[in-house]
Coordinates of C-alpha atoms in Angstrom, one line a residue:
X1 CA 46.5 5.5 17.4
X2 CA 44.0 4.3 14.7
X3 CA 43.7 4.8 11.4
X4 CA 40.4 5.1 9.0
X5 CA 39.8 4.3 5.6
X6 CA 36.4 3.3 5.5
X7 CA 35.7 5.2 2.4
X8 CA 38.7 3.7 0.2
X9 CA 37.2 0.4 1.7
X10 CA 33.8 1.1 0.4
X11 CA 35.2 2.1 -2.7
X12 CA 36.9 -1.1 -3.6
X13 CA 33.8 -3.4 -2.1
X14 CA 31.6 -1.8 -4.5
X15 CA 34.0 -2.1 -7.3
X16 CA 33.8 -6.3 -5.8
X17 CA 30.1 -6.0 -6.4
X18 CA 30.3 -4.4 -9.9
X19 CA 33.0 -6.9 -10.9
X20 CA 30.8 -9.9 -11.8
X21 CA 34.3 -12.4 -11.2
X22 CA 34.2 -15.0 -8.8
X23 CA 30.3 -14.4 -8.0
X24 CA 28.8 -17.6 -6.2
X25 CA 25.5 -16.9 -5.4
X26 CA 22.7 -15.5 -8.2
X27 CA 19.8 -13.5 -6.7
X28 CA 16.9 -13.6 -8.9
X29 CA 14.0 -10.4 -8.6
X30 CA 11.3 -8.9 -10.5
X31 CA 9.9 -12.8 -10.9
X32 CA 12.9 -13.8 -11.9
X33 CA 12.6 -11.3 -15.0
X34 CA 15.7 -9.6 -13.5
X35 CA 19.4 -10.8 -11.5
X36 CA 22.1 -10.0 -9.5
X37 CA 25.2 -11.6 -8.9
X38 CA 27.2 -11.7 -5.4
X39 CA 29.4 -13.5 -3.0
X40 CA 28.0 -15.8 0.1
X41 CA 30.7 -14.4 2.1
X42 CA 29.7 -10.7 1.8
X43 CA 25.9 -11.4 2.1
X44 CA 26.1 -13.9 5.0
X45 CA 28.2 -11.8 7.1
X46 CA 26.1 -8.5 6.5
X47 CA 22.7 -10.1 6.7
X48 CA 21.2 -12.7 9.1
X49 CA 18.8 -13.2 6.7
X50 CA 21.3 -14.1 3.6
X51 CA 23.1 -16.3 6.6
X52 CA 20.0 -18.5 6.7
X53 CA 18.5 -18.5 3.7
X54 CA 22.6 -19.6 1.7
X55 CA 22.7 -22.2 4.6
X56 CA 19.3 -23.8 3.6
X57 CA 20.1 -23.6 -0.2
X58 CA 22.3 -25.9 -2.3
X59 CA 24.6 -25.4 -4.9
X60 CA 24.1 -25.8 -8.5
X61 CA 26.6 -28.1 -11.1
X62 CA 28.5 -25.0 -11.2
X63 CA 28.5 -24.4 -7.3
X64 CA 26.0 -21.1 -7.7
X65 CA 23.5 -20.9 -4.9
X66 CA 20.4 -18.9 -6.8
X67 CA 18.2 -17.3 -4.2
X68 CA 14.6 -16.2 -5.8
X69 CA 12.9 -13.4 -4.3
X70 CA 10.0 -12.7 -7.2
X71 CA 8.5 -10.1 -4.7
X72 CA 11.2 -6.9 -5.1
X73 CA 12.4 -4.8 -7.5
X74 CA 15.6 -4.8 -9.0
X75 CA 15.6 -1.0 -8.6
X76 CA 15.2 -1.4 -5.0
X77 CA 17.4 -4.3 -4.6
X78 CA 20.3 -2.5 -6.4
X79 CA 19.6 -0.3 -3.6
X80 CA 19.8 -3.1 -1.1
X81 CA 23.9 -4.5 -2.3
X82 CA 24.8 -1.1 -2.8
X83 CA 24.5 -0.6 1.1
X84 CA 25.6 -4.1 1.9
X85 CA 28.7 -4.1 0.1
X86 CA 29.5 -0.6 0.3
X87 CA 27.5 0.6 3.1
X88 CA 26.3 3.7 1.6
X89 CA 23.0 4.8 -0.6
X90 CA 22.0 7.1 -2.1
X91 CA 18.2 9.2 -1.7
X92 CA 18.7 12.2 -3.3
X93 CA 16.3 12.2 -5.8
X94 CA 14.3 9.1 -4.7
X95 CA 10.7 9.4 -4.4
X96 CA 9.6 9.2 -0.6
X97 CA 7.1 6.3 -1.7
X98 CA 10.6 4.5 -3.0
X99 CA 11.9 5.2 0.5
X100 CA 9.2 3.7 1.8
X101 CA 9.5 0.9 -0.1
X102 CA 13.3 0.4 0.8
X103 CA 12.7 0.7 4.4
X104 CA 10.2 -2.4 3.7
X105 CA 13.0 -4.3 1.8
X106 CA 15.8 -3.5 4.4
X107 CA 13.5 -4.5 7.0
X108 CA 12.9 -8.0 5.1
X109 CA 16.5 -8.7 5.0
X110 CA 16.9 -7.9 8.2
X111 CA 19.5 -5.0 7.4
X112 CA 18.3 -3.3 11.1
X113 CA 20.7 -0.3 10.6
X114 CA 19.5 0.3 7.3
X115 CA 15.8 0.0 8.5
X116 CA 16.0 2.3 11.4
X117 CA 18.0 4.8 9.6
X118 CA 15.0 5.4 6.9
X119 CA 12.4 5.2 9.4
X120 CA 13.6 7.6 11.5
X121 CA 14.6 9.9 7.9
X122 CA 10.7 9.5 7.0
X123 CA 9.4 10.6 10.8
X124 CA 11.6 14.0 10.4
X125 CA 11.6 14.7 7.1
X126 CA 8.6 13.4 5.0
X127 CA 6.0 13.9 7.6
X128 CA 3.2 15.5 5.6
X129 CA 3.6 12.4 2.8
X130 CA 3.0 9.4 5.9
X131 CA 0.1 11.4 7.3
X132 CA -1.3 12.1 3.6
X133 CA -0.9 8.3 3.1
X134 CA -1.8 7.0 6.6
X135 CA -3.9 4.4 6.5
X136 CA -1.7 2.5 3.5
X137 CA 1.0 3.3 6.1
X138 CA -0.7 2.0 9.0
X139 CA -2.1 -1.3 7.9
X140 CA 1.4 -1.9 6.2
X141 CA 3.5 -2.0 9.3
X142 CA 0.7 -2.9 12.0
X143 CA 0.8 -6.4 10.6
X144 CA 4.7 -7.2 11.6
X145 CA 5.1 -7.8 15.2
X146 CA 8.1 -6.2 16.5
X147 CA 9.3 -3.8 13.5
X148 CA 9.0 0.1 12.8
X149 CA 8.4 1.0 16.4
X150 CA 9.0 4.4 15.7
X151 CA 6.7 4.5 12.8
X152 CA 3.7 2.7 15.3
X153 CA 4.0 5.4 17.9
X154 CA 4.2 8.2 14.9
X155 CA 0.8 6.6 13.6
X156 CA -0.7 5.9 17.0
X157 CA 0.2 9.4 18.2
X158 CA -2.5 10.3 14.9
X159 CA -4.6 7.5 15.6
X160 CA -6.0 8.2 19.2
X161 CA -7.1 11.6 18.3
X162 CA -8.5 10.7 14.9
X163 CA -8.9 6.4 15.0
X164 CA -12.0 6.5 12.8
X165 CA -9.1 6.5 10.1
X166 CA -8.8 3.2 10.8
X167 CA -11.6 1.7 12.2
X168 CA -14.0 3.1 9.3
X169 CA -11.4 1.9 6.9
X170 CA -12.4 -0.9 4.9
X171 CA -9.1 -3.3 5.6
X172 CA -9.9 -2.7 9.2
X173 CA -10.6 -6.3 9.7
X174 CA -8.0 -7.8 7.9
X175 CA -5.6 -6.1 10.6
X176 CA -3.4 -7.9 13.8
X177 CA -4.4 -7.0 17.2
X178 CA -3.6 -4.0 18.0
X179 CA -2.3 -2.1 21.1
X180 CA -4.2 0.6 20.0
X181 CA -7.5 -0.5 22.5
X182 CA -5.1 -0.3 25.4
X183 CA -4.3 3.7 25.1
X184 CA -6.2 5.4 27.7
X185 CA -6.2 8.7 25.4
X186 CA -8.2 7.0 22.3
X187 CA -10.5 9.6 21.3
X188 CA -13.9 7.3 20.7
X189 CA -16.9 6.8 22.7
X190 CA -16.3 3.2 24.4
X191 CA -19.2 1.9 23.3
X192 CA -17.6 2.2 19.5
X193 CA -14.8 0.4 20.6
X194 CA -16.7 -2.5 21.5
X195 CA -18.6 -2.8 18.2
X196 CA -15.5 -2.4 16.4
X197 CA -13.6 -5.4 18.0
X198 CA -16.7 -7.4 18.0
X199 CA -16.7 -7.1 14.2
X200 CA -13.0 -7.1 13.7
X201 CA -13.3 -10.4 15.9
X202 CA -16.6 -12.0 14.0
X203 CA -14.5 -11.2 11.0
X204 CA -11.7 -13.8 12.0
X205 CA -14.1 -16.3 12.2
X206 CA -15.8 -17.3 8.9
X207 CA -17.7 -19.9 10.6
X208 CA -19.6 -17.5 12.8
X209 CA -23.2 -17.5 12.1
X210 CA -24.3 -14.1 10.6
X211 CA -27.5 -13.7 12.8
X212 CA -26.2 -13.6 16.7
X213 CA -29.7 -15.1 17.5
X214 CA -28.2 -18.4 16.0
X215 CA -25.2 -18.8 17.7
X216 CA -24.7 -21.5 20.0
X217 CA -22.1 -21.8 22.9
X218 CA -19.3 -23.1 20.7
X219 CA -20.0 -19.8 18.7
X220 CA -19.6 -17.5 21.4
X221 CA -16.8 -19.6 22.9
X222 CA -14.7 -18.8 20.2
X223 CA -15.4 -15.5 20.0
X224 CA -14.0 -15.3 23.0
X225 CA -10.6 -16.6 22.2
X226 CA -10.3 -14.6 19.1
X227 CA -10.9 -11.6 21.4
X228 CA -8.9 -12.9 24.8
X229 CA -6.2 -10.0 23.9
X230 CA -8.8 -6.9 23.7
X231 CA -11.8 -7.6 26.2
X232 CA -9.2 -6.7 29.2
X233 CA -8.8 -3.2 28.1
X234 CA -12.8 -2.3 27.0
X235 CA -14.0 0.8 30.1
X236 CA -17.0 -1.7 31.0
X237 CA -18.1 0.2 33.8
X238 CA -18.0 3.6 31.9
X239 CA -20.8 2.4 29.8
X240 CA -24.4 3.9 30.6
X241 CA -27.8 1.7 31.5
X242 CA -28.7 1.6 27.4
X243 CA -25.0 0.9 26.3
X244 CA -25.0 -2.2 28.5
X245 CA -28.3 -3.5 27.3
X246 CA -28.2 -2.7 23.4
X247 CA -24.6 -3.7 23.0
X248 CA -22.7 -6.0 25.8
X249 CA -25.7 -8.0 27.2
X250 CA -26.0 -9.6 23.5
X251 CA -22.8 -10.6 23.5
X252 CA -22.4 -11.2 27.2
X253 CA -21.6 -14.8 26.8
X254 CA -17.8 -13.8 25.8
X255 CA -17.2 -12.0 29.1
X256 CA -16.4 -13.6 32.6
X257 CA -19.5 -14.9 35.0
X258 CA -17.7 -12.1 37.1
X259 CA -17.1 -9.4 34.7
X260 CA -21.0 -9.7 33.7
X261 CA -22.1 -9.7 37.2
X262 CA -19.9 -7.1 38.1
X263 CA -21.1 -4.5 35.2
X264 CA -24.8 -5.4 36.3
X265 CA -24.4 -4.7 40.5
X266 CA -22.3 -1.5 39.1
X267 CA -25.1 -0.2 37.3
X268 CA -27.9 -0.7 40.3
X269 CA -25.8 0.1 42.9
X270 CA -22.4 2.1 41.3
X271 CA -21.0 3.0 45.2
X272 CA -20.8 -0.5 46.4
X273 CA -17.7 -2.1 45.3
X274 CA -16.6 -5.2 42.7
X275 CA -14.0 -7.7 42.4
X276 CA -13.3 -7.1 38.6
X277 CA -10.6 -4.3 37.9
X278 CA -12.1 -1.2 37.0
X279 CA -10.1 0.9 34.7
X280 CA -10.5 4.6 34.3
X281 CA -12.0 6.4 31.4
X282 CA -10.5 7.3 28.4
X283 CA -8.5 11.2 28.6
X284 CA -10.5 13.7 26.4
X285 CA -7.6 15.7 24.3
X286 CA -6.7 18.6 22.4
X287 CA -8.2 17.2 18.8
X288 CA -5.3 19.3 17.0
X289 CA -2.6 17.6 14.4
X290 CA 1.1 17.7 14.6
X291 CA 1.9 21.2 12.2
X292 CA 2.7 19.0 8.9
X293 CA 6.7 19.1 8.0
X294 CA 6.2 20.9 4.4
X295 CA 8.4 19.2 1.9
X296 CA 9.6 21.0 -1.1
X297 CA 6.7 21.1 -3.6
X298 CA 7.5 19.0 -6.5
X299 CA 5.7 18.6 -10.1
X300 CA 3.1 16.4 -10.2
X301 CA 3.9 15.1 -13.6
X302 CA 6.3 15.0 -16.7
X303 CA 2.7 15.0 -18.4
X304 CA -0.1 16.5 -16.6
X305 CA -0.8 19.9 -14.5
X306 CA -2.8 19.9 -11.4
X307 CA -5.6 21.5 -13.6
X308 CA -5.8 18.2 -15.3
X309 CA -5.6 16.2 -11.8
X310 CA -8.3 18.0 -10.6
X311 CA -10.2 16.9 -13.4
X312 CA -9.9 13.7 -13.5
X313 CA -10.4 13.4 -10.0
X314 CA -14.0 14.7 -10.8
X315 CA -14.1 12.3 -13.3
X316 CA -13.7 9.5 -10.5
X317 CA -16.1 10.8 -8.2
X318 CA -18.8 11.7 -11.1
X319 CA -19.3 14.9 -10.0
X320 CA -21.3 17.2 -12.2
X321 CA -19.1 20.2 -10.0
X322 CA -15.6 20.1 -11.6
X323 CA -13.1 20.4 -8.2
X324 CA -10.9 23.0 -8.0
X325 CA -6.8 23.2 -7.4
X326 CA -7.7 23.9 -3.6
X327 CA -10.4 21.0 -3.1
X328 CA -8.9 18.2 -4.9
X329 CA -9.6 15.0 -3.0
X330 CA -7.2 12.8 -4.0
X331 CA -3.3 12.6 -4.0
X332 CA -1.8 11.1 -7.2
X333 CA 1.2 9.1 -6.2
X334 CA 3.7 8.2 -9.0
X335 CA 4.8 4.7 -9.7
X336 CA 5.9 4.3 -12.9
X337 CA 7.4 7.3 -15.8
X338 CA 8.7 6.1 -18.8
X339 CA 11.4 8.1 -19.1
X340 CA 12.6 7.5 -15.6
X341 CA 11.8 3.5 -15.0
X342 CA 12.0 2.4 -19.1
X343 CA 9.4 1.5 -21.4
X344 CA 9.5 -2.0 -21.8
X345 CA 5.6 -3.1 -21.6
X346 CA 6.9 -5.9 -19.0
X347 CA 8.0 -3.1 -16.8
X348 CA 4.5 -2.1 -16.6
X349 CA 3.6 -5.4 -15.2
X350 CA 6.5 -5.9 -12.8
X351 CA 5.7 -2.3 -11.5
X352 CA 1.9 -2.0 -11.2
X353 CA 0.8 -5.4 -10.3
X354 CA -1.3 -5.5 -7.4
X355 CA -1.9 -1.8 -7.4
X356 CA -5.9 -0.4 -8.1
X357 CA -7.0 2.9 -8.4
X358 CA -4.8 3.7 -11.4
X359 CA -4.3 6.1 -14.3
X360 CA -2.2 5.6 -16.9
X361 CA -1.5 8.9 -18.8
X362 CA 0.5 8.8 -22.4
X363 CA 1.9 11.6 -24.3
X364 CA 1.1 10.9 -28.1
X365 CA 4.6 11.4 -30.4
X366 CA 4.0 14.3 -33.0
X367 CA 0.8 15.9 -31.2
X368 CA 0.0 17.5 -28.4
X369 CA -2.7 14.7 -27.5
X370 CA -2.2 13.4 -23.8
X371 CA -4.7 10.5 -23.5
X372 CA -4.7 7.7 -20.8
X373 CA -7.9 5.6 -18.3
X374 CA -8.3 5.1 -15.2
X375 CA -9.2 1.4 -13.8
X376 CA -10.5 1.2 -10.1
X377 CA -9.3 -2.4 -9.9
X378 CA -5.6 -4.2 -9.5
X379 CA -3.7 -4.9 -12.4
X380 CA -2.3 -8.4 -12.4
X381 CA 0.9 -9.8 -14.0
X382 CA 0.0 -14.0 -12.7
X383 CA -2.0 -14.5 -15.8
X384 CA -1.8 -18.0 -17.8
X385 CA -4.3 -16.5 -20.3
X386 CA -5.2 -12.7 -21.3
X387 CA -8.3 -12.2 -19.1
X388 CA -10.7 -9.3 -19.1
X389 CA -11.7 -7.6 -15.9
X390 CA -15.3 -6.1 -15.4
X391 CA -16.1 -2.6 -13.7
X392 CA -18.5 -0.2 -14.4
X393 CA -16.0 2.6 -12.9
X394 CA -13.2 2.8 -15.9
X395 CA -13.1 5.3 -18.2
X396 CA -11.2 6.4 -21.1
X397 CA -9.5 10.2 -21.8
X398 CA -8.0 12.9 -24.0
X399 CA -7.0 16.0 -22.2
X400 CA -6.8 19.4 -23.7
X401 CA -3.4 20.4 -24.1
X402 CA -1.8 22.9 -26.4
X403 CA -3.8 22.6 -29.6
X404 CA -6.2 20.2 -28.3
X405 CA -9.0 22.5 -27.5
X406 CA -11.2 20.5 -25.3
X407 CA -11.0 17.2 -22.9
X408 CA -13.0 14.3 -24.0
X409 CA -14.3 12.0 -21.2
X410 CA -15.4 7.9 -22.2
X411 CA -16.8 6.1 -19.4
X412 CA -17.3 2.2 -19.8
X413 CA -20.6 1.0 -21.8
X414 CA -19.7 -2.9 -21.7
X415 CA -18.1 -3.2 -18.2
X416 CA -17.3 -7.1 -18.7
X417 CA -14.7 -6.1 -21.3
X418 CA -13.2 -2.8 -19.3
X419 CA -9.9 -3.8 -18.6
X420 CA -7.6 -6.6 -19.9
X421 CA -4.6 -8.4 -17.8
X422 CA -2.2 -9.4 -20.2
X423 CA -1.2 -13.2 -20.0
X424 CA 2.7 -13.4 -19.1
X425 CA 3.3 -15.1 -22.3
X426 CA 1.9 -11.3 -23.8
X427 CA 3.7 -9.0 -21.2
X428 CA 6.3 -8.4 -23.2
X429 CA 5.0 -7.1 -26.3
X430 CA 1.8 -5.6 -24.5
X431 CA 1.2 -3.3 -21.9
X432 CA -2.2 -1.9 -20.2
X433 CA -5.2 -2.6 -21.6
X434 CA -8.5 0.1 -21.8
X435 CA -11.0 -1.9 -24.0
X436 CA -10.6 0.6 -26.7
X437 CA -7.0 1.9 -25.8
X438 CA -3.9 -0.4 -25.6
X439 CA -0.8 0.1 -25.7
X440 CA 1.8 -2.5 -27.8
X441 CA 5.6 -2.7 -28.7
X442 CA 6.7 -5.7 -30.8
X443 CA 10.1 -4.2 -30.2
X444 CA 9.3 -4.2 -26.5
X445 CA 9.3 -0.6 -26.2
X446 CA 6.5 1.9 -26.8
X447 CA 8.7 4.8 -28.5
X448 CA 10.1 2.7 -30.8
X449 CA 7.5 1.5 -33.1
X450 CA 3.9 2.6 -33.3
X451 CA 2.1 0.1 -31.3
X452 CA -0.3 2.4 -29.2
X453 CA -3.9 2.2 -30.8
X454 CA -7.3 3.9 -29.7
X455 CA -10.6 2.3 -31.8
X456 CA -12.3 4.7 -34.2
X457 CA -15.9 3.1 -33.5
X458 CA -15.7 3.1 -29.5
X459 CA -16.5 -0.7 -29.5
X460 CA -16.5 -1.0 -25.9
X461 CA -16.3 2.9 -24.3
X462 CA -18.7 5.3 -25.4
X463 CA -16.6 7.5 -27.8
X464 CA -13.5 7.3 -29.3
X465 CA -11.1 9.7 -27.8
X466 CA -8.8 10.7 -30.6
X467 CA -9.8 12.5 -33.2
X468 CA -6.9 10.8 -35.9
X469 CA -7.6 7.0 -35.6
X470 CA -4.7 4.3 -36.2
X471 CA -1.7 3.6 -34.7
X472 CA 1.1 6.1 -32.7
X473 CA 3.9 5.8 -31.1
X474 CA 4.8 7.7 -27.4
X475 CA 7.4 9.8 -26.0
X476 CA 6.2 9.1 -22.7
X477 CA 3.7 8.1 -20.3
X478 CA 3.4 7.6 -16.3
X479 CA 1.1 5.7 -13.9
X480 CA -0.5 7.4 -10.8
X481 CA -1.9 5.4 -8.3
X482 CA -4.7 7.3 -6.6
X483 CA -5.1 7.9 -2.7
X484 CA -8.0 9.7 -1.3
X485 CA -6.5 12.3 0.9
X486 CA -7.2 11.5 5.0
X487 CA -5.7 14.2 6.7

């Protein structure tokens, strides 16, 4: 007979964790803004990973290893000791796109029950939000070799009925080799396969002359390395008499003397038989989606309605047309909210770097005024000095809310002063920057002093957006990063 007390045993391993005594190992996040303390026993036994990494690493004058990982979160990797010390998280309220991220995390630590677990919780229960977000999805996990098996077959499952969503995609080239060429049920003609892994393989290859008529034998050559994986699994002899000429004959010096001969007797004579390996064509399918997995609607925003989404996504798209609640083209994703993530200005920075396609929305203290911008381009935290970013794309808003009778829309007029990066010396008194909107906390938080200013003379946007100039404090504001919706 056996007796269980796994949960008292959790209990008392997190209360280890929370203890901060007899800690030997620091683990430094957030570029090394944030830390963690923990024990090399605990981490090297739960994690191969942690096993490696405190075996490579040597101890400071006061025998602490310090393991740097600038690249996560600390809300995440709280996340991350709470399972490996206690063996249980919590997702209850957690955004799926922090799921996501956790899955990513667990997956770089090599916690593999922790990995599979999320994956398989986001294929049967957040279905709609990974087809909403596929291609972000899809080029996030097609460049790791042998992780998120699962999540490939969900997204290739998709893929072969609709792969434009990938091959029209502009990161298309920047992508792995894919086993996605080798599915006999990929719904493109074959002749658009080929001139999508010519490109995707001219792509690897900077040294490749842009004008095929100038490429010499070395050229083609290593064309045909870069493409050794994919050529096996193009329907060659599927192709018609014009497909041939216009598209392989060009290229024809990649393929086999064999192949090439082959595809040429095929086409004169198609009954008499070759020596290369013809495969069969491609299986026409039903062209009909999964049924999505409806998640319980949420609010878009502490802030905003999805009357005001819809107009700012015309705003984006300069439409003279103003979209409506049903034809909105965009899904607005939330990454940061004051009042759930803090509003230290370096939080912003930590939180948003790297991410484009942005709009910052702030609720004004003591009006109903809910201004914010949008900035097509990635905000980055790796400045030495405060840098401007150009774009002729930004613009500036005031929404009409409550007494605030109409919205007010200020698109760039000097686009070489549009956005500013912050230097990391400035991230922690100031936040994003819209030209003629900032937002600034000497106290390093907006709500506590009024920092937040919006120019009366519309300096570098074409009007002002507030109708009382000077400086205001917040009560709180969020970041959406903006997806256009694929499916």
């Amino acid at each position: 007979m056996s007796l269980n007390f796994f949960d008292k045993l959790s209990q008392d391993l997190i209360e280890l964790l929370n203890d901060g005594d007899d800690y030997n190992v620091i683990i430094e996040v957030e570029n090394k803004e944030k830390s963690f303390t923990a024990h090399s026993n605990v981490l090297k036994f739960r994690s191969s990973y942690f096993r490696r990494e405190l075996e490579n690493i040597q101890p400071n004058e006061n025998n602490i290893k310090i393991i740097i990982k600038s690249s996560i979160s600390a809300q995440i990797f709280n996340v991350i000791l709470q399972y490996i010390y206690g063996g249980i998280i919590d997702l209850k309220n957690c955004e799926t796109r922090f799921i996501y991220d956790l899955m990513l995390a667990a997956d770089e630590f090599e916690l593999e029950e922790l990995t599979n677990k999320l994956e398989t919780l986001l294929i049967e229960t957040k279905g709609s939000w990974l087809r909403t977000h596929f291609s972000f999805i899809y080029h996030s996990i097609f460049n790791r070799h042998d992780d998120f098996k699962k999540l490939k077959n969900f997204c290739n499952d998709i893929v072969v009925k609709y792969p434009n969503l990938i091959f029209d995609s502009d990161d298309f080239t920047s992508l792995k080799e894919s086993a996605l060429i080798k599915r006999n049920d990929l719904q493109i003609k074959e002749v658009e396969i080929w001139d999508y892994i010519i490109k995707w393989g001219i792509a690897q290859t900077s040294t490749l002359p842009t004008n095929l008529d100038d490429w010499t034998k070395e050229n083609f050559l290593t064309l045909k390395t870069t493409l050794q994986q994919c050529l096996p699994h193009i329907r060659y002899f599927h192709l018609s008499n014009i497909e041939v000429v216009d598209k392989i004959e060009p290229c024809r010096k990649i393929l086999d003397k064999q192949l090439w001969k082959d595809i040429n007797q095929h086409l004169l004579i198609p009954d008499r038989p070759v020596k290369s390996i013809i495969l069969p064509p491609r299986t026409i399918l039903d062209r009909e989606l999964p049924p999505r997995i409806e998640e319980p609607r949420k609010s878009l925003s502490d802030i905003i309605s999805e009357e005001h989404a819809a107009e700012i996504s015309t705003w984006i798209d300069r439409r003279e047309t103003a979209y409506t609640l049903t034809n909105i083209p965009y899904e607005f994703e939330l990454i940061l909210r004051g009042t759930r993530d803090g509003f230290a200005p370096q939080t912003f920075w930590d939180i948003c770097h790297g991410h484009a396609c942005t709009v910052v929305l702030v609720k004004v203290k003591g009006t109903d005024e809910i201004i914010g911008g949008y900035n097509p381009l990635a905000w980055d935290n790796s400045n030495i000095d405060d840098e401007w970013m150009e774009t002729k794309d930004s613009f500036i808003f005031s929404l009409k809310d409550g007494n605030i009778q109409n919205s007010i829309l200020s698109r760039v007029k000097k686009p070489d002063s549009a956005i500013g990066n912050r230097s990391k010396s400035h991230q922690k008194e100031g936040g994003p920057y819209f030209g003629d909107f900032w937002m600034y906390s000497e106290k390093s938080d907006f709500t506590l002093d009024n920092g937040c200013y919006c120019r009366s003379d519309s300096c570098y946007y074409e009007k002002t957006i507030r109708s009382l100039s000077g400086w205001f404090s917040i009560i709180n504001y969020e970041v959406f990063k903006i997806f256009r919706k694929t499916i």
